[in-house]
Coordinates of C-alpha atoms (C1' of nucleotides) in Angstrom, one line a residue:
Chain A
X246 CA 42.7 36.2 85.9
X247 CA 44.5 39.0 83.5
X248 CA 45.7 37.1 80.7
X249 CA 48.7 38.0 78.8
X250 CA 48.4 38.5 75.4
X251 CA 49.9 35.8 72.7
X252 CA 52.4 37.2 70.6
X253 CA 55.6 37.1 69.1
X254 CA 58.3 39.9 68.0
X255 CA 58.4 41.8 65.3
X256 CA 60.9 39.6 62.6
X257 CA 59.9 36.2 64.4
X258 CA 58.1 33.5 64.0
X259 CA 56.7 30.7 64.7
X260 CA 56.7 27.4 62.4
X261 CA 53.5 25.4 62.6
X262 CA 53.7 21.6 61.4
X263 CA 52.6 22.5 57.8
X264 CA 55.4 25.2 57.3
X265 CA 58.0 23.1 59.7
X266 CA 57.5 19.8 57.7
X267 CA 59.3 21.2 54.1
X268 CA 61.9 23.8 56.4
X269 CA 63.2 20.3 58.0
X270 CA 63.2 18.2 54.3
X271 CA 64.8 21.3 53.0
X272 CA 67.4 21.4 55.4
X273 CA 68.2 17.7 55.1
X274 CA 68.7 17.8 51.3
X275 CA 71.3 21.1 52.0
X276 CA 72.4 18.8 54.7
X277 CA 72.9 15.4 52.5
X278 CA 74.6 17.3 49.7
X279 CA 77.0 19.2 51.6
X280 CA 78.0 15.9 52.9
X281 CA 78.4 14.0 49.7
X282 CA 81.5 16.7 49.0
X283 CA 83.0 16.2 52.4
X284 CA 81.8 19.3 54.6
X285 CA 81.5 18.5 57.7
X286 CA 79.4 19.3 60.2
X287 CA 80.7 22.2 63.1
X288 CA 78.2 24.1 65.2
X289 CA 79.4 27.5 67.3
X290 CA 77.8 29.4 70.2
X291 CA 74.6 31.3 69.1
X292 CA 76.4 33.9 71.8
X293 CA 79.9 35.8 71.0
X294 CA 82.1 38.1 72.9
X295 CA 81.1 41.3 71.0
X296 CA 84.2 42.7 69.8
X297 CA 84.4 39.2 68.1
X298 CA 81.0 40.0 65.9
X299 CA 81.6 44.3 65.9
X300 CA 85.3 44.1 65.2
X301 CA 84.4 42.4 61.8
X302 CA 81.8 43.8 59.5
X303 CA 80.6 47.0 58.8
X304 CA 79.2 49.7 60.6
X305 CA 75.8 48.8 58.9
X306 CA 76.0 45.0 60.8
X307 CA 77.0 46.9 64.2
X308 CA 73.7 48.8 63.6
X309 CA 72.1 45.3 63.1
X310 CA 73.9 43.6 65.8
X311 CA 71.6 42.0 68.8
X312 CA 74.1 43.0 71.9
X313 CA 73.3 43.3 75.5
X314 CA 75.6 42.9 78.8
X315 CA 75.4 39.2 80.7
X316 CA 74.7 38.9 84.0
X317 CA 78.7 38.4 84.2
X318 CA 79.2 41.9 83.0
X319 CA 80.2 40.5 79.3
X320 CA 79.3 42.4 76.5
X321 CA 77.8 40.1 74.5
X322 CA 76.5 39.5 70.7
X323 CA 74.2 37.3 69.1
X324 CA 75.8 36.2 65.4
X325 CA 74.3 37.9 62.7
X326 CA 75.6 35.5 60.1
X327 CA 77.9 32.1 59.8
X328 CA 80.9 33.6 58.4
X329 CA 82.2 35.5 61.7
X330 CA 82.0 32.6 63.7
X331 CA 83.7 30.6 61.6
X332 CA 86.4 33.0 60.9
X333 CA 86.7 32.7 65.0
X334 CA 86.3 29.5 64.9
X335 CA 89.1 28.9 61.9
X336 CA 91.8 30.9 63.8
X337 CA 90.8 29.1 67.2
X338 CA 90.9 25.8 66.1
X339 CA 93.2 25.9 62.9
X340 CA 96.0 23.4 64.6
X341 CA 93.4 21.1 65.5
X342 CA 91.7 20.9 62.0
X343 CA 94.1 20.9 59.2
X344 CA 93.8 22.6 56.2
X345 CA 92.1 23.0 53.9
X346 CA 89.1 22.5 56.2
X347 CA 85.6 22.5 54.7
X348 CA 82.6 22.9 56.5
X349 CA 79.3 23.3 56.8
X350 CA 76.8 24.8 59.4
X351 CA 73.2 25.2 59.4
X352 CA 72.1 27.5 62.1
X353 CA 70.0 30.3 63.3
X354 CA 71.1 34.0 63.2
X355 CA 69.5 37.5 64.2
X356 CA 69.9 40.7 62.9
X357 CA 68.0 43.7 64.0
X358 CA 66.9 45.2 60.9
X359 CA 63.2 46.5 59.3
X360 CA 61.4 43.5 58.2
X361 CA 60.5 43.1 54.9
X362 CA 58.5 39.8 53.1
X363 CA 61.0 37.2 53.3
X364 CA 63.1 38.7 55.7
X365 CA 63.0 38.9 59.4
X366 CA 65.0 39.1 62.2
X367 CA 65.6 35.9 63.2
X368 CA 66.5 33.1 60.6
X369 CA 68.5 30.3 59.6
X370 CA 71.9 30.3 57.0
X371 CA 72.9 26.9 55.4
X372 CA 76.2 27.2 54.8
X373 CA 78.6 25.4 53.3
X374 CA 82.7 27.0 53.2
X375 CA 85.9 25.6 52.0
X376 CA 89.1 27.4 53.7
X377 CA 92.6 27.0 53.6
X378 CA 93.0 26.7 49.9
X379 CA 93.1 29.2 47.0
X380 CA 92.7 26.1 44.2
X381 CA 90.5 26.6 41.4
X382 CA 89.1 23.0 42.1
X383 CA 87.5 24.5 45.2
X384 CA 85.8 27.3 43.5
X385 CA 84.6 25.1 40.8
X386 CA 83.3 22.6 43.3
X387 CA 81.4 25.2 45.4
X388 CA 79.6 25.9 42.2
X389 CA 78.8 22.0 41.7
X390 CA 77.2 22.1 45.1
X391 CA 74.9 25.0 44.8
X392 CA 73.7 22.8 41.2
X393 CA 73.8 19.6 43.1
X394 CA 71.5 21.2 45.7
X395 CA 69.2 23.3 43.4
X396 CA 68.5 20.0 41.6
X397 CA 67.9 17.7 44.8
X398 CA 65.2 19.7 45.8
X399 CA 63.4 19.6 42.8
X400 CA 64.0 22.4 40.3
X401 CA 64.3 22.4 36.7
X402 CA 64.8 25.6 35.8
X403 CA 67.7 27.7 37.3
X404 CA 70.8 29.8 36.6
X405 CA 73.9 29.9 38.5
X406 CA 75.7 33.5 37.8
X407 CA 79.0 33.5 38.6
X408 CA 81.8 36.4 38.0
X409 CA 85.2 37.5 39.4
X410 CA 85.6 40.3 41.4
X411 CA 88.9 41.0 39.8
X412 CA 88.0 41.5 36.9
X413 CA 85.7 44.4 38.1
X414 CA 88.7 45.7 39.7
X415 CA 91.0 45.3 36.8
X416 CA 88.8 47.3 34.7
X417 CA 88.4 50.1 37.6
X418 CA 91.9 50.2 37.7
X419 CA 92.4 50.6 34.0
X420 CA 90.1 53.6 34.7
X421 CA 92.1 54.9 37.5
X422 CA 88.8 54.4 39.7
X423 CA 90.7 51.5 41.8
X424 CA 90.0 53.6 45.2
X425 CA 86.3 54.2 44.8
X426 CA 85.4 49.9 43.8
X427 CA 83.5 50.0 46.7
X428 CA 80.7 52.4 46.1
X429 CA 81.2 51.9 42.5
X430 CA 80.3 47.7 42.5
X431 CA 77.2 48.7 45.1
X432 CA 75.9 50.6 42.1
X433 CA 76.8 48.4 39.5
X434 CA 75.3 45.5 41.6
X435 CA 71.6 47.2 41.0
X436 CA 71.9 47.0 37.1
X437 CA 69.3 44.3 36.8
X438 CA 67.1 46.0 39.0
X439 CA 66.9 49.6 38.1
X440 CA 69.0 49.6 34.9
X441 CA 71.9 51.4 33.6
X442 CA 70.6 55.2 33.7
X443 CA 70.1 54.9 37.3
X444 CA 73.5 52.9 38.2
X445 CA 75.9 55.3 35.7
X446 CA 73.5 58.6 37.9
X447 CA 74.5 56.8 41.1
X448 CA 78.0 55.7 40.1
X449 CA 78.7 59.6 39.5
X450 CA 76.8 60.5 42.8
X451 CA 78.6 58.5 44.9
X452 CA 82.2 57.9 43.3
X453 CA 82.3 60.9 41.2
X454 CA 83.3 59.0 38.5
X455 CA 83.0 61.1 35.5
X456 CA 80.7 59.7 33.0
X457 CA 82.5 58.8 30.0
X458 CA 83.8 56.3 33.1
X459 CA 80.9 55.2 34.1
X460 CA 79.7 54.2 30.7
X461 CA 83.7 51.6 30.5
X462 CA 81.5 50.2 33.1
X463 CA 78.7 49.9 31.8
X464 CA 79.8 48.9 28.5
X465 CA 81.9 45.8 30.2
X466 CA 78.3 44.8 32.7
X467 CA 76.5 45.3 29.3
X468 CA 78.1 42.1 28.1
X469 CA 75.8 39.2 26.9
X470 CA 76.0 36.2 25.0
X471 CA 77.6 32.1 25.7
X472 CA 80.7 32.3 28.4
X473 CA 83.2 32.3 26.0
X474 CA 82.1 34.8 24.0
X475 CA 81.5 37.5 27.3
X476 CA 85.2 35.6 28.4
X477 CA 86.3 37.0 25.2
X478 CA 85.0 40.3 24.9
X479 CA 85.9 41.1 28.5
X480 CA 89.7 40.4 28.5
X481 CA 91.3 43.2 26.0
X482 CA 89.4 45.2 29.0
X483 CA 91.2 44.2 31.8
X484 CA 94.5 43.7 29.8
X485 CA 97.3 45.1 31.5
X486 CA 95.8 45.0 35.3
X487 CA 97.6 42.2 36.8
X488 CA 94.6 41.4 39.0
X489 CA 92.6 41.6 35.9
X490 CA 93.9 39.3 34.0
X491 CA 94.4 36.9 36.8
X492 CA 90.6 37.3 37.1
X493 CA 90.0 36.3 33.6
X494 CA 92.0 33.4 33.8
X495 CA 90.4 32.1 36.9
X496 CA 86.4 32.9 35.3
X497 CA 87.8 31.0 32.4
X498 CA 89.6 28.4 34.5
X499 CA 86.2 28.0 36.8
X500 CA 84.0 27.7 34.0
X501 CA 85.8 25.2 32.1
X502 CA 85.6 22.9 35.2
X503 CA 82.0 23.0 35.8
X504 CA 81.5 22.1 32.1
X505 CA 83.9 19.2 32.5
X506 CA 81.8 17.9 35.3
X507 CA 79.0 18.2 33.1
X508 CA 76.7 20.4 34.6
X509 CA 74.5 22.0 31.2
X510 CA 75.7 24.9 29.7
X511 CA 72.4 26.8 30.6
X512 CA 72.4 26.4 34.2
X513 CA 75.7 28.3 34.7
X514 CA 75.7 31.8 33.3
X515 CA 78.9 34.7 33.5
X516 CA 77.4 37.6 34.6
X517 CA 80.3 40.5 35.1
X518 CA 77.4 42.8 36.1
X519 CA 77.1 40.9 39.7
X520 CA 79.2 42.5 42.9
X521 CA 77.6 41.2 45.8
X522 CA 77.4 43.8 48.1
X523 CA 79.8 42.4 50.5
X524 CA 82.9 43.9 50.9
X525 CA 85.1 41.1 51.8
X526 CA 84.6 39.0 48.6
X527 CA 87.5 39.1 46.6
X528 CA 87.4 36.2 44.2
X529 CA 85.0 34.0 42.4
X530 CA 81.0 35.6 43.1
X531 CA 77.8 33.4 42.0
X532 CA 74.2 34.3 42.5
X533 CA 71.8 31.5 41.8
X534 CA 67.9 32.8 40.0
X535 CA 64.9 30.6 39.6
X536 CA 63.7 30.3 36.1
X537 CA 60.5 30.3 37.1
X538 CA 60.4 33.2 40.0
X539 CA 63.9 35.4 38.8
X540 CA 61.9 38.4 41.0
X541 CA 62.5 36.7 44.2
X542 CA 66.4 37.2 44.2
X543 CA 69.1 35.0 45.0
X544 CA 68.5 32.0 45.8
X545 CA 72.2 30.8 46.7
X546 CA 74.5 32.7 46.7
X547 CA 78.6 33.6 48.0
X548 CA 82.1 34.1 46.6
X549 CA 85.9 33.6 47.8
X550 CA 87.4 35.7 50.0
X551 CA 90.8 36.6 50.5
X552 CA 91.4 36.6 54.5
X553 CA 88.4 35.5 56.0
X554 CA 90.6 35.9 59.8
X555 CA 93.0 38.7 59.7
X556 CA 91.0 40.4 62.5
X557 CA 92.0 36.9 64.7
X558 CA 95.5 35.9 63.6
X559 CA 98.1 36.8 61.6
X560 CA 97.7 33.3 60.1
X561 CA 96.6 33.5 56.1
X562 CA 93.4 32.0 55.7
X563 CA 91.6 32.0 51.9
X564 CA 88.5 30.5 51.6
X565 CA 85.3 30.4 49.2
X566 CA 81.8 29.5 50.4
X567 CA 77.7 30.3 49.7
X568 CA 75.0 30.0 51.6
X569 CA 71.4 28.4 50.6
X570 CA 68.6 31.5 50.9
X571 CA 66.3 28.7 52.9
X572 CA 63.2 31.4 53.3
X573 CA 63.6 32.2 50.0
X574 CA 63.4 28.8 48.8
X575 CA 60.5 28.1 50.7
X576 CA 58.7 31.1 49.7
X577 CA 59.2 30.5 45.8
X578 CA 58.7 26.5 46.2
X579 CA 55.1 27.6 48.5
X580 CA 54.3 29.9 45.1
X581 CA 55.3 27.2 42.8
X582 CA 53.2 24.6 44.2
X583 CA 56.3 22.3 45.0
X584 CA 55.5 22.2 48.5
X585 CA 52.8 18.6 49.8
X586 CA 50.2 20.3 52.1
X587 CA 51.0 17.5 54.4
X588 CA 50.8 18.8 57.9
X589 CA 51.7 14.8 59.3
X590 CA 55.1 13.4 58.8
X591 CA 53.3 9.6 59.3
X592 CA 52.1 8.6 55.9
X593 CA 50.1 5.8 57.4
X594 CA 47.0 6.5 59.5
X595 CA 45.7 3.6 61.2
X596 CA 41.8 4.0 62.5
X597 CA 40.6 2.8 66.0
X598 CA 37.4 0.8 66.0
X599 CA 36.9 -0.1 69.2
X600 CA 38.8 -0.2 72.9
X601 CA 39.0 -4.3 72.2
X602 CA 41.0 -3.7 68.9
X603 CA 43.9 -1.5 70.7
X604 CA 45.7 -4.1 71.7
X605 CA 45.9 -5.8 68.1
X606 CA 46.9 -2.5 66.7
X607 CA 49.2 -1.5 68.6
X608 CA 50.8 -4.8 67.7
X609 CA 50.2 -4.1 64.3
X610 CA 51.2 -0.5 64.1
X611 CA 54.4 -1.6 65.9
X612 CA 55.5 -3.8 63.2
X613 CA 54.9 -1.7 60.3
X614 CA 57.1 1.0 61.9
X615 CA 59.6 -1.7 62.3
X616 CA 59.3 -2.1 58.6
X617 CA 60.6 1.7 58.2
X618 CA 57.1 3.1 58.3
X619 CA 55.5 6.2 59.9
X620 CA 52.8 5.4 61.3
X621 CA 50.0 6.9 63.0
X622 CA 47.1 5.1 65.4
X623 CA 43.9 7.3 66.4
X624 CA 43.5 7.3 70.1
X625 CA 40.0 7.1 70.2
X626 CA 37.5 4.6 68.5
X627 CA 35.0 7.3 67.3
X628 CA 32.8 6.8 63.9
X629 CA 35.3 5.8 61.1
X630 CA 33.7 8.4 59.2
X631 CA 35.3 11.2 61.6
X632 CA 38.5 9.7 61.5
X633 CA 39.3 9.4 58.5
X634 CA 38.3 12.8 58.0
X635 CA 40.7 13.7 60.3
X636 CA 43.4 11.9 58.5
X637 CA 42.7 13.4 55.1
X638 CA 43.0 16.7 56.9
X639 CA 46.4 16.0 58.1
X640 CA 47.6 14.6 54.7
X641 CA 48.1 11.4 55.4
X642 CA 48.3 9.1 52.7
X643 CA 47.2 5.8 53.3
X644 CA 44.6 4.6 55.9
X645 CA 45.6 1.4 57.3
X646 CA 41.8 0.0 58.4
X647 CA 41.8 -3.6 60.5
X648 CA 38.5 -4.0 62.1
X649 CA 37.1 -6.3 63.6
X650 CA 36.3 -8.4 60.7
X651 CA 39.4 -7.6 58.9
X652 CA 41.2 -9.3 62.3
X653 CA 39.2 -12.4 62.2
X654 CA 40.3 -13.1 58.7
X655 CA 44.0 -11.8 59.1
X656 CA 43.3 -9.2 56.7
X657 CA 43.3 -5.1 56.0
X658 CA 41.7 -2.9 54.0
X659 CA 44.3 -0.3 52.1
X660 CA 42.8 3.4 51.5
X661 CA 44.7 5.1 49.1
X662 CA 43.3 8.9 50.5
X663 CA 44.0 10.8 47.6
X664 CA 42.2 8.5 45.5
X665 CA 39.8 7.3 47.5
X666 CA 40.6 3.6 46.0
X667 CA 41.0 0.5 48.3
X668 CA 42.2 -2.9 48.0
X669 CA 42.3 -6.0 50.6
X670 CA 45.6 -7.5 51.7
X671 CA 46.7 -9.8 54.1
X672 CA 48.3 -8.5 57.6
X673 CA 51.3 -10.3 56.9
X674 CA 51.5 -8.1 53.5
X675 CA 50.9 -5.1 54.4
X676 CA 53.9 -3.3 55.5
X677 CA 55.5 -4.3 51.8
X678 CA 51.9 -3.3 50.2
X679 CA 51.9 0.1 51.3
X680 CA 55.4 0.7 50.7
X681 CA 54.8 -0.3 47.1
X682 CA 51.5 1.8 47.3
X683 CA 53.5 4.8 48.9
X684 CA 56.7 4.6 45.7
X685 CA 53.4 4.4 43.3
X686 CA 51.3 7.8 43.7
X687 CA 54.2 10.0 44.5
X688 CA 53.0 13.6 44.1
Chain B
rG219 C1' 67.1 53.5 60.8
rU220 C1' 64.0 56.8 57.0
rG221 C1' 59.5 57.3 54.0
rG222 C1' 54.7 55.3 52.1
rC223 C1' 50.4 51.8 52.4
rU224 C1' 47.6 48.4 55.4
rG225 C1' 45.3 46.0 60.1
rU226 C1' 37.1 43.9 60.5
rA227 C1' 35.4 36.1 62.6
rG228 C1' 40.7 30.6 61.8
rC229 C1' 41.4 32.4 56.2
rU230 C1' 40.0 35.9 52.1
rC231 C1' 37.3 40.1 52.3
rA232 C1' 32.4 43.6 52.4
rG233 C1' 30.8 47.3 55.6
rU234 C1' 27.4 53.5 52.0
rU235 C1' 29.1 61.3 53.5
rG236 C1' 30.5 58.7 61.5
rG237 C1' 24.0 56.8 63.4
rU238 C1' 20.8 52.0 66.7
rU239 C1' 21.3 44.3 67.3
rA240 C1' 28.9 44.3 62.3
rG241 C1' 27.9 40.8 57.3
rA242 C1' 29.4 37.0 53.2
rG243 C1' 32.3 33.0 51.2
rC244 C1' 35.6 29.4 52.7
rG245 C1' 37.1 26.8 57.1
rC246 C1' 35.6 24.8 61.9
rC247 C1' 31.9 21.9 65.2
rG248 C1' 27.4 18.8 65.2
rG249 C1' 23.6 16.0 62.4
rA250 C1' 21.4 13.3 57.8
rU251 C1' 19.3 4.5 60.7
rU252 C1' 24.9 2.9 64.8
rG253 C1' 32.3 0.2 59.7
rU254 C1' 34.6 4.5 55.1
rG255 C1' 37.1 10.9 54.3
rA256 C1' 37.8 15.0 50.5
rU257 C1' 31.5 16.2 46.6
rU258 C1' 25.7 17.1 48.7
rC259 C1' 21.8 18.7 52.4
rC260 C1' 20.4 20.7 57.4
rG261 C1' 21.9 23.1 61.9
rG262 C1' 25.6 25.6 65.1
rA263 C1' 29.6 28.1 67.4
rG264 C1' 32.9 32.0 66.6
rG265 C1' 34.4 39.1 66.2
rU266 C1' 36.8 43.7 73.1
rC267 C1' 36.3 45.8 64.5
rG268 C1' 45.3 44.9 66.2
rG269 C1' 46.0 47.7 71.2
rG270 C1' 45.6 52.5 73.9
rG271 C1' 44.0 57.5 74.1
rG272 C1' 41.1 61.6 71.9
rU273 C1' 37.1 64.4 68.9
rU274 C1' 31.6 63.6 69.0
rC275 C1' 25.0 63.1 71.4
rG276 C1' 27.0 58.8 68.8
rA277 C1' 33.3 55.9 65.8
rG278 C1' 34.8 49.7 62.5
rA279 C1' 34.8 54.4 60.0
rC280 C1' 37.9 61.0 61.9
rC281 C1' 42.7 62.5 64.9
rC282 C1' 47.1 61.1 67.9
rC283 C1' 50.2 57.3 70.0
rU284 C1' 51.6 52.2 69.9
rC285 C1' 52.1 47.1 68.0
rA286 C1' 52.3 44.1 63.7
rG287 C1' 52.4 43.2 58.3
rC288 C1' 53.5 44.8 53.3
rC289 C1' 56.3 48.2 49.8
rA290 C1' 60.5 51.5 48.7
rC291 C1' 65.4 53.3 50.4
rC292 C1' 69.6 50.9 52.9
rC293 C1' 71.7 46.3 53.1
rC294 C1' 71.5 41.4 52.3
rA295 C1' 69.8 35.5 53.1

RNA sequence: GUGGCUGUAGCUCAGUUGGUUAGAGCGCCGGAUUGUGAUUCCGGAGGUCGGGGGUUCGAGACCCCUCAGCCACCCCA
């Protein structure tokens, strides 16, 4: 029989238990904190009408776009990002949902572009938006989230970068290079990476900016030192651009707020070097970079935007949202070592002597999951010496083992796996033994 | 989409200027007196050399195409 070959496509993938287990704990930390604020959950159609997706971004996301014809004869998309369908979704539903609205909405998207490490065609977006209101509250709380959920899942070490993009487009305007920000904050947006030669060679390229211009620019990215001080340097540069100083004043605004909450002072950095690339940002921008693994980019990241749906109604719409890079995590927490090689989500592994002693376990293994525990019973009663090899293997942590013996005396014996230690407890103990094992030895 | 590099057992790789039966480590499976794993010892399975075509007496090695991965550009998560 001619077999067909096993493969997947180029920029997808497949998620095997070890890789799936921290994607889903991931996702239900981004989930829990988004929650704590008040987002809300929504979820949209994987599938759009195309002019919905094509009609909004760039020419470079129509080249990306996934688009075929239905059988209906629709032309159809598949989203390449959150935003769009919610901008569909805001101007659809806005009656129905009261403003401001905040959401969030973790979901699969594909874009057809070249694969690189860490990105692919097909993956998931956490995010996390706040529309309907232009308050400075809301920009300073999407800032608290992204720290809120950096810290969750378990890093010490990180910087939120945060800017405004008008006070990028104050200073262009004091330059009289107000019609050529686009091209202008793409190059700027590469300082870190290829450094100021290379940005003021590109700036002159592709905005012919002249280069006593592009070194204003430079000069206000080259900013460093404590918020206040860049805060401080930056506004006699802007001064007399309206949007400018309006820019200022909301950095300074922003900033003060997330020090009142009481996040540290060196986990929130300004950066006026950082753009984004998108276009539609117009506001607030933050980047978020690991201490530990800065090369791996940004691991959060999003800014406010002005009108996220003038393409769907002629209603005004501000909003400000990020999104959680959830391959990128995983990738740097893989590299760090933060990730348990568990490939089991049952902690408890419960060995099978004997057909006689199924019955007893099952009653056994049944009570401990009553008792909030995962909890996993070997189908068949081979030598206990292969079976628990096979539950070190899968990571579990503690083998439940009631023979025989243990039965007649209304007993079990705990195997801490990791350690190899064991202690004898009665049956009636044991779902409160391992839970106190389990809080003990949590690494 | 453009350019560069790579592709040999499940994994990491070795394979001399193209020459006969393609190797290692780790992993996997089995065993070391029948109720205790991850350490030790013994044994074993497993590869159409990514796929297709070509050059050659002969190709894992050379050429072309294709698929996939990595890197850069682009863009961004």
């Amino acid at each position: 029989m001619p077999r067909i070959t096993p493969r997947t496509l180029k920029g997808f993938r497949d998620y095997l238990p070890q890789a799936m287990l921290p994607r889903e704990a991931l996702i239900a930390t981004a989930r829990d904190v988004y929650r704590s604020y008040g987002f809300s959950p929504i979820d949209t159609p994987a599938l759009e009408y195309l002019e919905i997706l094509s009609g909004n971004g760039s020419d470079e996301t129509d080249k990306q776009l996934y688009h075929f014809t239905d059988n209906g004869g629709r032309e159809v998309g598949m989203r390449f990002d959150l935003t769009v369908p919610l901008a569909r979704f805001a101007a659809q539903h806005a009656q129905e949902l009261g403003l401001p609205f905040k959401r969030y909405h973790i979901a699969t998207v594909w874009r057809g572009e070249n694969t690189q490490r860490g990105r692919y065609r097909e993956f998931m977006q956490c995010d996390f938006d706040t529309i309907g209101t232009e308050s400075a509250a809301s920009d300073i709380e999407t800032a608290l989230v992204i720290h809120d959920l950096l810290q969750k899942i378990g890093f010490e070490r990180f910087t939120i970068r945060v800017n405004h993009r008008g006070v990028l487009n104050g200073l262009l305007e004091n330059l009289g290079l107000a019609d050529q920000a686009l091209p202008l904050l793409r190059a700027l947006d590469k300082l870190a990476k290829i450094g100021p030669e290379k940005v003021a060679a590109e700036m002159e390229r592709t905005a012919g900016a002249t280069s006593q211009q592009t070194a204003q620019v430079l000069e206000l990215a080259a900013l460093t030192g404590s918020r206040d001080e860049v805060l401080a340097a930056l506004r006699p540069m802007v001064a007399g651009s309206e949007t400018g100083e309006a820019g200022a004043e909301r950095l300074s605004e922003v900033l003060g707020g997330i020090r009142a909450a009481g996040v540290p002072e060196e986990r929130v950095e300004l950066d006026v070097s950082i753009a984004r690339g998108l276009d539609y940002y117009t506001g607030m921008i933050y980047e978020t970079f690991l201490g530990d693994l800065p090369g791996i980019g940004s691991v959060a990241s999003g800014g406010r935007y002005d009108n996220l749906t003038e393409a769907f109604t002629s209603q005004r719409l501000p909003g400000i949202g990020a999104s959680l890079g959830l391959d990128r995590l995983l990738a740097a927490m893989e590299e760090l070592e933060m990730l348990p090689n568990a490939r089991t989500p049952a902690e408890v592994f419960v060995p099978l002597f004997n057909k006689e002693m199924l019955g007893p376990l099952l009653k056994i293994t049944t009570d401990l999951r009553a008792a909030g525990l995962r909890v996993e019973l070997y189908g068949d009663a081979k030598k206990l010496g292969k079976q628990l090899q096979y539950a070190n293997r899968r990571g579990h942590r503690i083998a439940m083992i009631v023979g025989p013996d243990e039965l007649a005396a209304d007993d079990c014996q705990l195997k801490n796996l990791a350690d190899g230690s064991s202690k004898k407890v009665a049956l009636a103990d044991a779902a409160r033994e391992i839970t106190l094992l389990l809080e003990g030895g949590d690494d």
